[in-house]
Amino acid sequence: MEYLVAENNVEETTAEVATLPERISIDSKTDSSAMPYALISMLVTLAITFVLIFVVWRRHKGKFSFVLGGIATYFVFFLIGGPKIADLILGFMPEAVYSNNGVKILVGGLVTAGFALLGRYMVLRLYQSRLTKLADSTSIGIGLMTMEAAVCIVNYFSYVVFYSALNSSGWQSFIDKEITQNMLDTYVKMYEYEPAMHFAILAWTVIMLLVHLLASVPMYAAYKDKISKGWYAICFGFIFVLQCAYYGYVVGAINVGAWIGMGVATLGFFGYLCMRIYLKYYAKEAFSHIRESEEQEKKENKLPRFSNLSKL
């Protein structure tokens, strides 16, 4: 592909001049709807996250230390561990194997789903002596969910900043900063995003937020031997399907409709099974912290009885 060298009068000495694809003009602006879509999606993500946290915490008030455990788990196993290990494995494969989309989807799905399950199990092991209620597990889920939303919101914010800068000064402003070609290529991808894709990302984020919360139920129940340990494998299977849908879209094997459709269908089936477990074993724990608080208050306000007053 031919490239149009930006006319910025920068001398080529030791650094290579960053260039734009010729299909993009140096004074091009972004689609007028792109920034509002990104901004709306960012605010909706924030609102949905707060609503989910409020609803879950209201029903099953947990402990902030468990939330911090969920946040740390997301960093280690979701944000860094899974994707990095998947890239490392693919990097050791021969080019003929690595270039196959099916292999990329399979490796990406297996590794990221495996790390997700491992992370949830490890944090339960870490807190095993303090696990007494489902609220402890949902607190971990809230930590994971919070980080999932935070990463998405930061990404949306970067889109808003980029669109604003591009509309203000055009591509010339980026090239004048002598940025690297890789960074400029990233901006080009952001520029060529279909505005409606921001809503697709929003839908995927909501799916993952709910998965983090829903998985708190079977993972805790299996850990406490309420249900079969085979539920670990079932949870892995559902997360694997979700990750395969994601990687399938990333490598171009499926379109955005199939990606989100697979996510919604998987979430629906997984959510149904999780809710059955919840209603059977843990529904009675809902609002238990309020009942316990009221009972404690009654005990503290209760007057002592003196059975021998009649003898006075």
PDB file of C-alpha atoms in Angstrom:
ATOM      1  CA  MET A   1       0.000   0.000   0.000  1.00  0.00           C
ATOM      2  CA  GLU A   2       1.308   3.440  -0.932  1.00  0.00           C
ATOM      3  CA  TYR A   3       1.612   6.036   1.764  1.00  0.00           C
ATOM      4  CA  LEU A   4       1.343   9.799   1.623  1.00  0.00           C
ATOM      5  CA  VAL A   5       4.197  11.449   3.467  1.00  0.00           C
ATOM      6  CA  ALA A   6       2.999  14.288   5.653  1.00  0.00           C
ATOM      7  CA  GLU A   7       4.197  17.679   4.472  1.00  0.00           C
ATOM      8  CA  ASN A   8       5.565  18.953   7.743  1.00  0.00           C
ATOM      9  CA  ASN A   9       9.052  19.982   6.611  1.00  0.00           C
ATOM     10  CA  VAL A  10      10.703  17.666   9.124  1.00  0.00           C
ATOM     11  CA  GLU A  11      14.150  16.560   8.028  1.00  0.00           C
ATOM     12  CA  GLU A  12      14.681  12.814   7.919  1.00  0.00           C
ATOM     13  CA  THR A  13      17.825  12.208   9.893  1.00  0.00           C
ATOM     14  CA  THR A  14      17.916   9.226  12.251  1.00  0.00           C
ATOM     15  CA  ALA A  15      14.125   9.024  12.751  1.00  0.00           C
ATOM     16  CA  GLU A  16      11.657   7.850  10.129  1.00  0.00           C
ATOM     17  CA  VAL A  17       8.825  10.259   9.370  1.00  0.00           C
ATOM     18  CA  ALA A  18       5.409   8.912  10.370  1.00  0.00           C
ATOM     19  CA  THR A  19       3.073   8.670   7.375  1.00  0.00           C
ATOM     20  CA  LEU A  20      -0.668   8.487   6.776  1.00  0.00           C
ATOM     21  CA  PRO A  21      -2.389   6.039   4.423  1.00  0.00           C
ATOM     22  CA  GLU A  22      -3.230   7.837   1.199  1.00  0.00           C
ATOM     23  CA  ARG A  23      -6.954   7.203   1.761  1.00  0.00           C
ATOM     24  CA  ILE A  24      -6.821   9.741   4.619  1.00  0.00           C
ATOM     25  CA  SER A  25      -6.328  13.414   3.902  1.00  0.00           C
ATOM     26  CA  ILE A  26      -4.069  15.453   6.164  1.00  0.00           C
ATOM     27  CA  ASP A  27      -6.993  17.756   7.006  1.00  0.00           C
ATOM     28  CA  SER A  28      -9.594  14.991   7.537  1.00  0.00           C
ATOM     29  CA  LYS A  29     -11.921  15.253  10.507  1.00  0.00           C
ATOM     30  CA  THR A  30     -13.668  12.475  12.344  1.00  0.00           C
ATOM     31  CA  ASP A  31     -17.317  11.556  11.803  1.00  0.00           C
ATOM     32  CA  SER A  32     -19.522  14.046  13.620  1.00  0.00           C
ATOM     33  CA  SER A  33     -21.323  11.237  15.479  1.00  0.00           C
ATOM     34  CA  ALA A  34     -18.206   9.382  16.608  1.00  0.00           C
ATOM     35  CA  MET A  35     -17.359  11.491  19.648  1.00  0.00           C
ATOM     36  CA  PRO A  36     -20.939  11.691  20.991  1.00  0.00           C
ATOM     37  CA  TYR A  37     -21.260   7.907  20.647  1.00  0.00           C
ATOM     38  CA  ALA A  38     -18.033   7.378  22.563  1.00  0.00           C
ATOM     39  CA  LEU A  39     -19.024   9.891  25.239  1.00  0.00           C
ATOM     40  CA  ILE A  40     -22.517   8.429  25.682  1.00  0.00           C
ATOM     41  CA  SER A  41     -21.118   4.892  25.861  1.00  0.00           C
ATOM     42  CA  MET A  42     -18.608   5.976  28.503  1.00  0.00           C
ATOM     43  CA  LEU A  43     -21.311   7.575  30.666  1.00  0.00           C
ATOM     44  CA  VAL A  44     -23.684   4.619  30.251  1.00  0.00           C
ATOM     45  CA  THR A  45     -20.906   2.207  31.264  1.00  0.00           C
ATOM     46  CA  LEU A  46     -20.287   4.274  34.382  1.00  0.00           C
ATOM     47  CA  ALA A  47     -23.997   4.425  35.239  1.00  0.00           C
ATOM     48  CA  ILE A  48     -24.612   0.696  34.732  1.00  0.00           C
ATOM     49  CA  THR A  49     -21.594  -0.146  36.875  1.00  0.00           C
ATOM     50  CA  PHE A  50     -22.845   2.010  39.742  1.00  0.00           C
ATOM     51  CA  VAL A  51     -26.347   0.533  39.500  1.00  0.00           C
ATOM     52  CA  LEU A  52     -25.052  -3.048  39.556  1.00  0.00           C
ATOM     53  CA  ILE A  53     -22.779  -2.341  42.510  1.00  0.00           C
ATOM     54  CA  PHE A  54     -25.618  -0.666  44.419  1.00  0.00           C
ATOM     55  CA  VAL A  55     -28.107  -3.477  43.752  1.00  0.00           C
ATOM     56  CA  VAL A  56     -25.707  -6.298  44.625  1.00  0.00           C
ATOM     57  CA  TRP A  57     -24.205  -4.564  47.662  1.00  0.00           C
ATOM     58  CA  ARG A  58     -27.683  -3.705  48.936  1.00  0.00           C
ATOM     59  CA  ARG A  59     -28.781  -7.355  48.792  1.00  0.00           C
ATOM     60  CA  HIS A  60     -25.488  -8.949  49.815  1.00  0.00           C
ATOM     61  CA  LYS A  61     -23.285  -6.490  51.656  1.00  0.00           C
ATOM     62  CA  GLY A  62     -19.750  -7.814  51.601  1.00  0.00           C
ATOM     63  CA  LYS A  63     -16.331  -6.631  52.706  1.00  0.00           C
ATOM     64  CA  PHE A  64     -14.122  -4.053  51.016  1.00  0.00           C
ATOM     65  CA  SER A  65     -11.065  -6.266  51.501  1.00  0.00           C
ATOM     66  CA  PHE A  66     -12.711  -8.832  49.213  1.00  0.00           C
ATOM     67  CA  VAL A  67     -13.411  -6.103  46.646  1.00  0.00           C
ATOM     68  CA  LEU A  68      -9.707  -5.236  46.699  1.00  0.00           C
ATOM     69  CA  GLY A  69      -8.946  -8.922  46.170  1.00  0.00           C
ATOM     70  CA  GLY A  70     -11.141  -8.871  43.072  1.00  0.00           C
ATOM     71  CA  ILE A  71      -9.387  -5.771  41.762  1.00  0.00           C
ATOM     72  CA  ALA A  72      -5.962  -7.366  42.254  1.00  0.00           C
ATOM     73  CA  THR A  73      -7.190 -10.571  40.604  1.00  0.00           C
ATOM     74  CA  TYR A  74      -8.323  -8.641  37.540  1.00  0.00           C
ATOM     75  CA  PHE A  75      -4.920  -6.983  37.195  1.00  0.00           C
ATOM     76  CA  VAL A  76      -2.956 -10.216  37.503  1.00  0.00           C
ATOM     77  CA  PHE A  77      -5.150 -12.761  35.729  1.00  0.00           C
ATOM     78  CA  PHE A  78      -7.443 -10.815  33.392  1.00  0.00           C
ATOM     79  CA  LEU A  79      -5.575  -7.683  32.317  1.00  0.00           C
ATOM     80  CA  ILE A  80      -2.009  -8.985  32.261  1.00  0.00           C
ATOM     81  CA  GLY A  81      -1.858 -12.768  32.644  1.00  0.00           C
ATOM     82  CA  GLY A  82      -4.267 -14.203  30.082  1.00  0.00           C
ATOM     83  CA  PRO A  83      -3.598 -11.941  27.066  1.00  0.00           C
ATOM     84  CA  LYS A  84       0.175 -11.859  27.617  1.00  0.00           C
ATOM     85  CA  ILE A  85       0.505 -15.625  27.975  1.00  0.00           C
ATOM     86  CA  ALA A  86      -1.690 -16.159  24.910  1.00  0.00           C
ATOM     87  CA  ASP A  87       0.576 -13.850  22.876  1.00  0.00           C
ATOM     88  CA  LEU A  88       3.639 -15.640  24.237  1.00  0.00           C
ATOM     89  CA  ILE A  89       2.303 -19.065  23.244  1.00  0.00           C
ATOM     90  CA  LEU A  90       1.395 -17.857  19.771  1.00  0.00           C
ATOM     91  CA  GLY A  91       4.833 -16.280  19.431  1.00  0.00           C
ATOM     92  CA  PHE A  92       6.527 -19.662  19.876  1.00  0.00           C
ATOM     93  CA  MET A  93       4.441 -21.278  17.160  1.00  0.00           C
ATOM     94  CA  PRO A  94       5.598 -21.633  13.545  1.00  0.00           C
ATOM     95  CA  GLU A  95       4.401 -18.863  11.239  1.00  0.00           C
ATOM     96  CA  ALA A  96       2.118 -21.223   9.309  1.00  0.00           C
ATOM     97  CA  VAL A  97       0.340 -22.201  12.521  1.00  0.00           C
ATOM     98  CA  TYR A  98       0.371 -18.753  14.088  1.00  0.00           C
ATOM     99  CA  SER A  99      -1.193 -17.111  11.047  1.00  0.00           C
ATOM    100  CA  ASN A 100      -4.239 -19.414  11.191  1.00  0.00           C
ATOM    101  CA  ASN A 101      -7.237 -17.579  12.631  1.00  0.00           C
ATOM    102  CA  GLY A 102      -8.665 -20.759  14.108  1.00  0.00           C
ATOM    103  CA  VAL A 103      -5.475 -21.311  16.103  1.00  0.00           C
ATOM    104  CA  LYS A 104      -5.516 -17.717  17.344  1.00  0.00           C
ATOM    105  CA  ILE A 105      -9.122 -18.031  18.487  1.00  0.00           C
ATOM    106  CA  LEU A 106      -8.538 -21.406  20.169  1.00  0.00           C
ATOM    107  CA  VAL A 107      -5.361 -20.370  21.986  1.00  0.00           C
ATOM    108  CA  GLY A 108      -6.764 -16.989  22.983  1.00  0.00           C
ATOM    109  CA  GLY A 109     -10.001 -18.521  24.266  1.00  0.00           C
ATOM    110  CA  LEU A 110      -8.346 -21.363  26.171  1.00  0.00           C
ATOM    111  CA  VAL A 111      -5.676 -19.233  27.843  1.00  0.00           C
ATOM    112  CA  THR A 112      -7.840 -16.255  28.812  1.00  0.00           C
ATOM    113  CA  ALA A 113     -10.691 -18.472  30.058  1.00  0.00           C
ATOM    114  CA  GLY A 114      -8.206 -20.636  31.964  1.00  0.00           C
ATOM    115  CA  PHE A 115      -6.634 -17.619  33.638  1.00  0.00           C
ATOM    116  CA  ALA A 116     -10.073 -16.207  34.470  1.00  0.00           C
ATOM    117  CA  LEU A 117     -11.070 -19.429  36.232  1.00  0.00           C
ATOM    118  CA  LEU A 118      -7.672 -19.735  37.924  1.00  0.00           C
ATOM    119  CA  GLY A 119      -7.902 -16.178  39.202  1.00  0.00           C
ATOM    120  CA  ARG A 120     -11.330 -16.727  40.726  1.00  0.00           C
ATOM    121  CA  TYR A 121     -10.233 -19.956  42.366  1.00  0.00           C
ATOM    122  CA  MET A 122      -6.984 -18.482  43.722  1.00  0.00           C
ATOM    123  CA  VAL A 123      -8.711 -15.524  45.343  1.00  0.00           C
ATOM    124  CA  LEU A 124     -11.211 -17.894  46.986  1.00  0.00           C
ATOM    125  CA  ARG A 125      -8.273 -19.885  48.317  1.00  0.00           C
ATOM    126  CA  LEU A 126      -6.670 -16.688  49.576  1.00  0.00           C
ATOM    127  CA  TYR A 127      -9.760 -15.766  51.601  1.00  0.00           C
ATOM    128  CA  GLN A 128     -10.884 -19.305  52.470  1.00  0.00           C
ATOM    129  CA  SER A 129     -10.716 -18.798  56.234  1.00  0.00           C
ATOM    130  CA  ARG A 130     -12.984 -15.751  55.971  1.00  0.00           C
ATOM    131  CA  LEU A 131     -15.514 -17.039  53.446  1.00  0.00           C
ATOM    132  CA  THR A 132     -18.805 -17.281  55.310  1.00  0.00           C
ATOM    133  CA  LYS A 133     -21.466 -15.966  52.932  1.00  0.00           C
ATOM    134  CA  LEU A 134     -22.189 -15.496  49.261  1.00  0.00           C
ATOM    135  CA  ALA A 135     -21.627 -11.782  49.904  1.00  0.00           C
ATOM    136  CA  ASP A 136     -17.907 -12.530  50.191  1.00  0.00           C
ATOM    137  CA  SER A 137     -17.851 -14.006  46.711  1.00  0.00           C
ATOM    138  CA  THR A 138     -20.012 -11.262  45.193  1.00  0.00           C
ATOM    139  CA  SER A 139     -17.606  -8.726  46.697  1.00  0.00           C
ATOM    140  CA  ILE A 140     -14.821 -10.350  44.686  1.00  0.00           C
ATOM    141  CA  GLY A 141     -17.087 -10.175  41.642  1.00  0.00           C
ATOM    142  CA  ILE A 142     -17.683  -6.483  42.288  1.00  0.00           C
ATOM    143  CA  GLY A 143     -13.917  -5.909  42.339  1.00  0.00           C
ATOM    144  CA  LEU A 144     -13.528  -7.696  39.004  1.00  0.00           C
ATOM    145  CA  MET A 145     -16.506  -5.855  37.566  1.00  0.00           C
ATOM    146  CA  THR A 146     -15.200  -2.485  38.731  1.00  0.00           C
ATOM    147  CA  MET A 147     -11.884  -3.021  36.974  1.00  0.00           C
ATOM    148  CA  GLU A 148     -13.618  -4.260  33.812  1.00  0.00           C
ATOM    149  CA  ALA A 149     -15.651  -1.061  33.728  1.00  0.00           C
ATOM    150  CA  ALA A 150     -12.636   1.115  34.578  1.00  0.00           C
ATOM    151  CA  VAL A 151     -10.605  -0.275  31.666  1.00  0.00           C
ATOM    152  CA  CYS A 152     -13.521   0.301  29.286  1.00  0.00           C
ATOM    153  CA  ILE A 153     -14.100   3.850  30.562  1.00  0.00           C
ATOM    154  CA  VAL A 154     -10.417   4.728  30.162  1.00  0.00           C
ATOM    155  CA  ASN A 155     -10.512   3.426  26.588  1.00  0.00           C
ATOM    156  CA  TYR A 156     -13.626   5.472  25.850  1.00  0.00           C
ATOM    157  CA  PHE A 157     -11.968   8.542  27.341  1.00  0.00           C
ATOM    158  CA  SER A 158      -8.965   8.055  25.053  1.00  0.00           C
ATOM    159  CA  TYR A 159     -11.351   7.965  22.072  1.00  0.00           C
ATOM    160  CA  VAL A 160     -13.037  11.194  23.177  1.00  0.00           C
ATOM    161  CA  VAL A 161      -9.676  12.947  23.607  1.00  0.00           C
ATOM    162  CA  PHE A 162      -8.457  11.703  20.221  1.00  0.00           C
ATOM    163  CA  TYR A 163     -11.637  12.752  18.391  1.00  0.00           C
ATOM    164  CA  SER A 164     -11.518  16.168  20.047  1.00  0.00           C
ATOM    165  CA  ALA A 165      -7.870  16.715  19.105  1.00  0.00           C
ATOM    166  CA  LEU A 166      -8.456  15.545  15.544  1.00  0.00           C
ATOM    167  CA  ASN A 167     -11.442  17.824  15.064  1.00  0.00           C
ATOM    168  CA  SER A 168      -9.501  20.779  16.474  1.00  0.00           C
ATOM    169  CA  SER A 169      -6.255  20.506  14.548  1.00  0.00           C
ATOM    170  CA  GLY A 170      -6.459  17.667  12.030  1.00  0.00           C
ATOM    171  CA  TRP A 171      -3.879  14.958  11.406  1.00  0.00           C
ATOM    172  CA  GLN A 172      -1.122  17.528  11.040  1.00  0.00           C
ATOM    173  CA  SER A 173      -1.159  18.101  14.795  1.00  0.00           C
ATOM    174  CA  PHE A 174      -0.333  14.437  15.453  1.00  0.00           C
ATOM    175  CA  ILE A 175       2.389  14.172  12.837  1.00  0.00           C
ATOM    176  CA  ASP A 176       4.034  17.416  14.003  1.00  0.00           C
ATOM    177  CA  LYS A 177       4.649  15.713  17.338  1.00  0.00           C
ATOM    178  CA  GLU A 178       6.939  13.237  15.560  1.00  0.00           C
ATOM    179  CA  ILE A 179       5.048  10.274  16.969  1.00  0.00           C
ATOM    180  CA  THR A 180       6.034   6.745  16.003  1.00  0.00           C
ATOM    181  CA  GLN A 181       4.464   5.001  13.048  1.00  0.00           C
ATOM    182  CA  ASN A 182       2.927   2.372  15.343  1.00  0.00           C
ATOM    183  CA  MET A 183       1.198   5.062  17.371  1.00  0.00           C
ATOM    184  CA  LEU A 184      -0.045   6.800  14.247  1.00  0.00           C
ATOM    185  CA  ASP A 185      -1.379   3.490  12.925  1.00  0.00           C
ATOM    186  CA  THR A 186      -3.299   3.087  16.193  1.00  0.00           C
ATOM    187  CA  TYR A 187      -4.844   6.517  15.678  1.00  0.00           C
ATOM    188  CA  VAL A 188      -5.792   5.549  12.128  1.00  0.00           C
ATOM    189  CA  LYS A 189      -7.660   2.503  13.459  1.00  0.00           C
ATOM    190  CA  MET A 190      -9.464   4.702  15.977  1.00  0.00           C
ATOM    191  CA  TYR A 191     -10.361   7.148  13.207  1.00  0.00           C
ATOM    192  CA  GLU A 192     -11.755   4.414  10.951  1.00  0.00           C
ATOM    193  CA  TYR A 193     -13.944   2.931  13.676  1.00  0.00           C
ATOM    194  CA  GLU A 194     -17.602   2.845  12.749  1.00  0.00           C
ATOM    195  CA  PRO A 195     -19.304   5.138  15.291  1.00  0.00           C
ATOM    196  CA  ALA A 196     -21.892   2.450  16.127  1.00  0.00           C
ATOM    197  CA  MET A 197     -19.041   0.156  17.193  1.00  0.00           C
ATOM    198  CA  HIS A 198     -18.891   2.118  20.439  1.00  0.00           C
ATOM    199  CA  PHE A 199     -22.320   0.754  21.300  1.00  0.00           C
ATOM    200  CA  ALA A 200     -21.125  -2.756  20.471  1.00  0.00           C
ATOM    201  CA  ILE A 201     -18.222  -2.297  22.881  1.00  0.00           C
ATOM    202  CA  LEU A 202     -20.704  -1.024  25.465  1.00  0.00           C
ATOM    203  CA  ALA A 203     -22.851  -4.144  25.000  1.00  0.00           C
ATOM    204  CA  TRP A 204     -19.804  -6.406  25.380  1.00  0.00           C
ATOM    205  CA  THR A 205     -18.712  -4.565  28.521  1.00  0.00           C
ATOM    206  CA  VAL A 206     -22.145  -5.031  30.098  1.00  0.00           C
ATOM    207  CA  ILE A 207     -22.010  -8.732  29.230  1.00  0.00           C
ATOM    208  CA  MET A 208     -18.648  -9.085  30.969  1.00  0.00           C
ATOM    209  CA  LEU A 209     -19.804  -7.072  34.000  1.00  0.00           C
ATOM    210  CA  LEU A 210     -22.702  -9.467  34.477  1.00  0.00           C
ATOM    211  CA  VAL A 211     -20.513 -12.536  33.922  1.00  0.00           C
ATOM    212  CA  HIS A 212     -18.173 -11.418  36.725  1.00  0.00           C
ATOM    213  CA  LEU A 213     -21.135 -11.134  39.087  1.00  0.00           C
ATOM    214  CA  LEU A 214     -22.948 -14.283  37.974  1.00  0.00           C
ATOM    215  CA  ALA A 215     -19.821 -16.442  38.196  1.00  0.00           C
ATOM    216  CA  SER A 216     -19.591 -15.495  41.879  1.00  0.00           C
ATOM    217  CA  VAL A 217     -22.499 -17.847  42.616  1.00  0.00           C
ATOM    218  CA  PRO A 218     -21.388 -21.220  41.131  1.00  0.00           C
ATOM    219  CA  MET A 219     -17.709 -20.624  41.944  1.00  0.00           C
ATOM    220  CA  TYR A 220     -18.520 -20.049  45.616  1.00  0.00           C
ATOM    221  CA  ALA A 221     -21.091 -22.858  45.763  1.00  0.00           C
ATOM    222  CA  ALA A 222     -18.633 -25.334  44.220  1.00  0.00           C
ATOM    223  CA  TYR A 223     -15.848 -24.174  46.523  1.00  0.00           C
ATOM    224  CA  LYS A 224     -18.098 -24.735  49.557  1.00  0.00           C
ATOM    225  CA  ASP A 225     -19.255 -28.133  48.202  1.00  0.00           C
ATOM    226  CA  LYS A 226     -22.861 -27.029  47.796  1.00  0.00           C
ATOM    227  CA  ILE A 227     -22.701 -28.185  44.188  1.00  0.00           C
ATOM    228  CA  SER A 228     -20.390 -30.433  42.198  1.00  0.00           C
ATOM    229  CA  LYS A 229     -16.795 -29.369  41.528  1.00  0.00           C
ATOM    230  CA  GLY A 230     -17.686 -30.009  37.920  1.00  0.00           C
ATOM    231  CA  TRP A 231     -19.146 -26.514  37.929  1.00  0.00           C
ATOM    232  CA  TYR A 232     -15.601 -25.210  37.654  1.00  0.00           C
ATOM    233  CA  ALA A 233     -15.477 -26.831  34.217  1.00  0.00           C
ATOM    234  CA  ILE A 234     -18.931 -25.474  33.343  1.00  0.00           C
ATOM    235  CA  CYS A 235     -17.855 -21.938  34.254  1.00  0.00           C
ATOM    236  CA  PHE A 236     -14.693 -22.416  32.200  1.00  0.00           C
ATOM    237  CA  GLY A 237     -16.777 -23.565  29.239  1.00  0.00           C
ATOM    238  CA  PHE A 238     -19.018 -20.511  29.280  1.00  0.00           C
ATOM    239  CA  ILE A 239     -16.105 -18.085  29.622  1.00  0.00           C
ATOM    240  CA  PHE A 240     -14.280 -19.971  26.855  1.00  0.00           C
ATOM    241  CA  VAL A 241     -17.236 -19.484  24.486  1.00  0.00           C
ATOM    242  CA  LEU A 242     -17.348 -15.777  25.321  1.00  0.00           C
ATOM    243  CA  GLN A 243     -13.631 -15.348  24.727  1.00  0.00           C
ATOM    244  CA  CYS A 244     -13.797 -17.286  21.454  1.00  0.00           C
ATOM    245  CA  ALA A 245     -16.533 -14.905  20.295  1.00  0.00           C
ATOM    246  CA  TYR A 246     -14.340 -11.946  21.209  1.00  0.00           C
ATOM    247  CA  TYR A 247     -11.214 -13.271  19.507  1.00  0.00           C
ATOM    248  CA  GLY A 248     -13.301 -14.355  16.539  1.00  0.00           C
ATOM    249  CA  TYR A 249     -14.312 -10.756  15.997  1.00  0.00           C
ATOM    250  CA  VAL A 250     -10.792  -9.415  16.636  1.00  0.00           C
ATOM    251  CA  VAL A 251      -9.241 -11.620  13.929  1.00  0.00           C
ATOM    252  CA  GLY A 252     -12.113 -10.940  11.531  1.00  0.00           C
ATOM    253  CA  ALA A 253     -13.584 -14.458  11.522  1.00  0.00           C
ATOM    254  CA  ILE A 254     -17.052 -13.228  12.538  1.00  0.00           C
ATOM    255  CA  ASN A 255     -18.836  -9.906  12.254  1.00  0.00           C
ATOM    256  CA  VAL A 256     -19.872  -7.650  15.101  1.00  0.00           C
ATOM    257  CA  GLY A 257     -23.454  -8.975  15.081  1.00  0.00           C
ATOM    258  CA  ALA A 258     -22.303 -12.577  15.556  1.00  0.00           C
ATOM    259  CA  TRP A 259     -19.870 -11.477  18.270  1.00  0.00           C
ATOM    260  CA  ILE A 260     -22.477  -9.679  20.369  1.00  0.00           C
ATOM    261  CA  GLY A 261     -25.140 -12.279  19.543  1.00  0.00           C
ATOM    262  CA  MET A 262     -22.946 -15.108  20.837  1.00  0.00           C
ATOM    263  CA  GLY A 263     -22.218 -13.044  23.929  1.00  0.00           C
ATOM    264  CA  VAL A 264     -25.891 -12.386  24.690  1.00  0.00           C
ATOM    265  CA  ALA A 265     -26.904 -16.011  24.096  1.00  0.00           C
ATOM    266  CA  THR A 266     -24.081 -17.343  26.278  1.00  0.00           C
ATOM    267  CA  LEU A 267     -24.834 -14.826  29.019  1.00  0.00           C
ATOM    268  CA  GLY A 268     -28.523 -15.732  28.961  1.00  0.00           C
ATOM    269  CA  PHE A 269     -27.926 -19.474  29.385  1.00  0.00           C
ATOM    270  CA  PHE A 270     -25.167 -18.981  31.955  1.00  0.00           C
ATOM    271  CA  GLY A 271     -27.283 -16.479  33.878  1.00  0.00           C
ATOM    272  CA  TYR A 272     -30.235 -18.878  33.987  1.00  0.00           C
ATOM    273  CA  LEU A 273     -28.121 -21.659  35.510  1.00  0.00           C
ATOM    274  CA  CYS A 274     -26.506 -19.294  38.006  1.00  0.00           C
ATOM    275  CA  MET A 275     -29.863 -17.929  39.124  1.00  0.00           C
ATOM    276  CA  ARG A 276     -31.170 -21.448  39.732  1.00  0.00           C
ATOM    277  CA  ILE A 277     -28.230 -22.104  42.050  1.00  0.00           C
ATOM    278  CA  TYR A 278     -28.733 -18.740  43.730  1.00  0.00           C
ATOM    279  CA  LEU A 279     -32.444 -19.282  44.375  1.00  0.00           C
ATOM    280  CA  LYS A 280     -31.858 -22.784  45.732  1.00  0.00           C
ATOM    281  CA  TYR A 281     -28.987 -22.050  48.108  1.00  0.00           C
ATOM    282  CA  TYR A 282     -28.468 -18.325  48.696  1.00  0.00           C
ATOM    283  CA  ALA A 283     -31.684 -16.350  48.161  1.00  0.00           C
ATOM    284  CA  LYS A 284     -32.345 -16.509  51.901  1.00  0.00           C
ATOM    285  CA  GLU A 285     -29.082 -14.648  52.544  1.00  0.00           C
ATOM    286  CA  ALA A 286     -30.375 -11.547  50.773  1.00  0.00           C
ATOM    287  CA  PHE A 287     -30.535  -8.552  53.134  1.00  0.00           C
ATOM    288  CA  SER A 288     -29.184 -10.713  55.969  1.00  0.00           C
ATOM    289  CA  HIS A 289     -26.888  -7.866  57.021  1.00  0.00           C
ATOM    290  CA  ILE A 290     -29.941  -5.651  57.586  1.00  0.00           C
ATOM    291  CA  ARG A 291     -31.712  -8.319  59.638  1.00  0.00           C
ATOM    292  CA  GLU A 292     -28.579  -8.933  61.695  1.00  0.00           C
ATOM    293  CA  SER A 293     -28.204  -5.222  62.330  1.00  0.00           C
ATOM    294  CA  GLU A 294     -31.817  -4.921  63.447  1.00  0.00           C
ATOM    295  CA  GLU A 295     -31.497  -7.919  65.765  1.00  0.00           C
ATOM    296  CA  GLN A 296     -28.344  -6.488  67.288  1.00  0.00           C
ATOM    297  CA  GLU A 297     -30.069  -3.156  67.823  1.00  0.00           C
ATOM    298  CA  LYS A 298     -33.007  -4.863  69.551  1.00  0.00           C
ATOM    299  CA  LYS A 299     -30.647  -6.698  71.908  1.00  0.00           C
ATOM    300  CA  GLU A 300     -28.871  -3.484  72.800  1.00  0.00           C
ATOM    301  CA  ASN A 301     -32.148  -1.644  73.474  1.00  0.00           C
ATOM    302  CA  LYS A 302     -33.844  -4.463  75.349  1.00  0.00           C
ATOM    303  CA  LEU A 303     -34.404  -3.720  79.065  1.00  0.00           C
ATOM    304  CA  PRO A 304     -33.197  -6.356  81.570  1.00  0.00           C
ATOM    305  CA  ARG A 305     -35.822  -8.434  83.378  1.00  0.00           C
ATOM    306  CA  PHE A 306     -35.921  -8.712  87.147  1.00  0.00           C
ATOM    307  CA  SER A 307     -37.921 -11.800  88.098  1.00  0.00           C
ATOM    308  CA  ASN A 308     -37.566 -11.248  91.873  1.00  0.00           C
ATOM    309  CA  LEU A 309     -39.168  -7.788  92.083  1.00  0.00           C
ATOM    310  CA  SER A 310     -42.455  -9.316  93.335  1.00  0.00           C
ATOM    311  CA  LYS A 311     -40.708 -10.493  96.500  1.00  0.00           C
ATOM    312  CA  LEU A 312     -39.821  -6.986  97.585  1.00  0.00           C
TER     313      LEU A 312
END
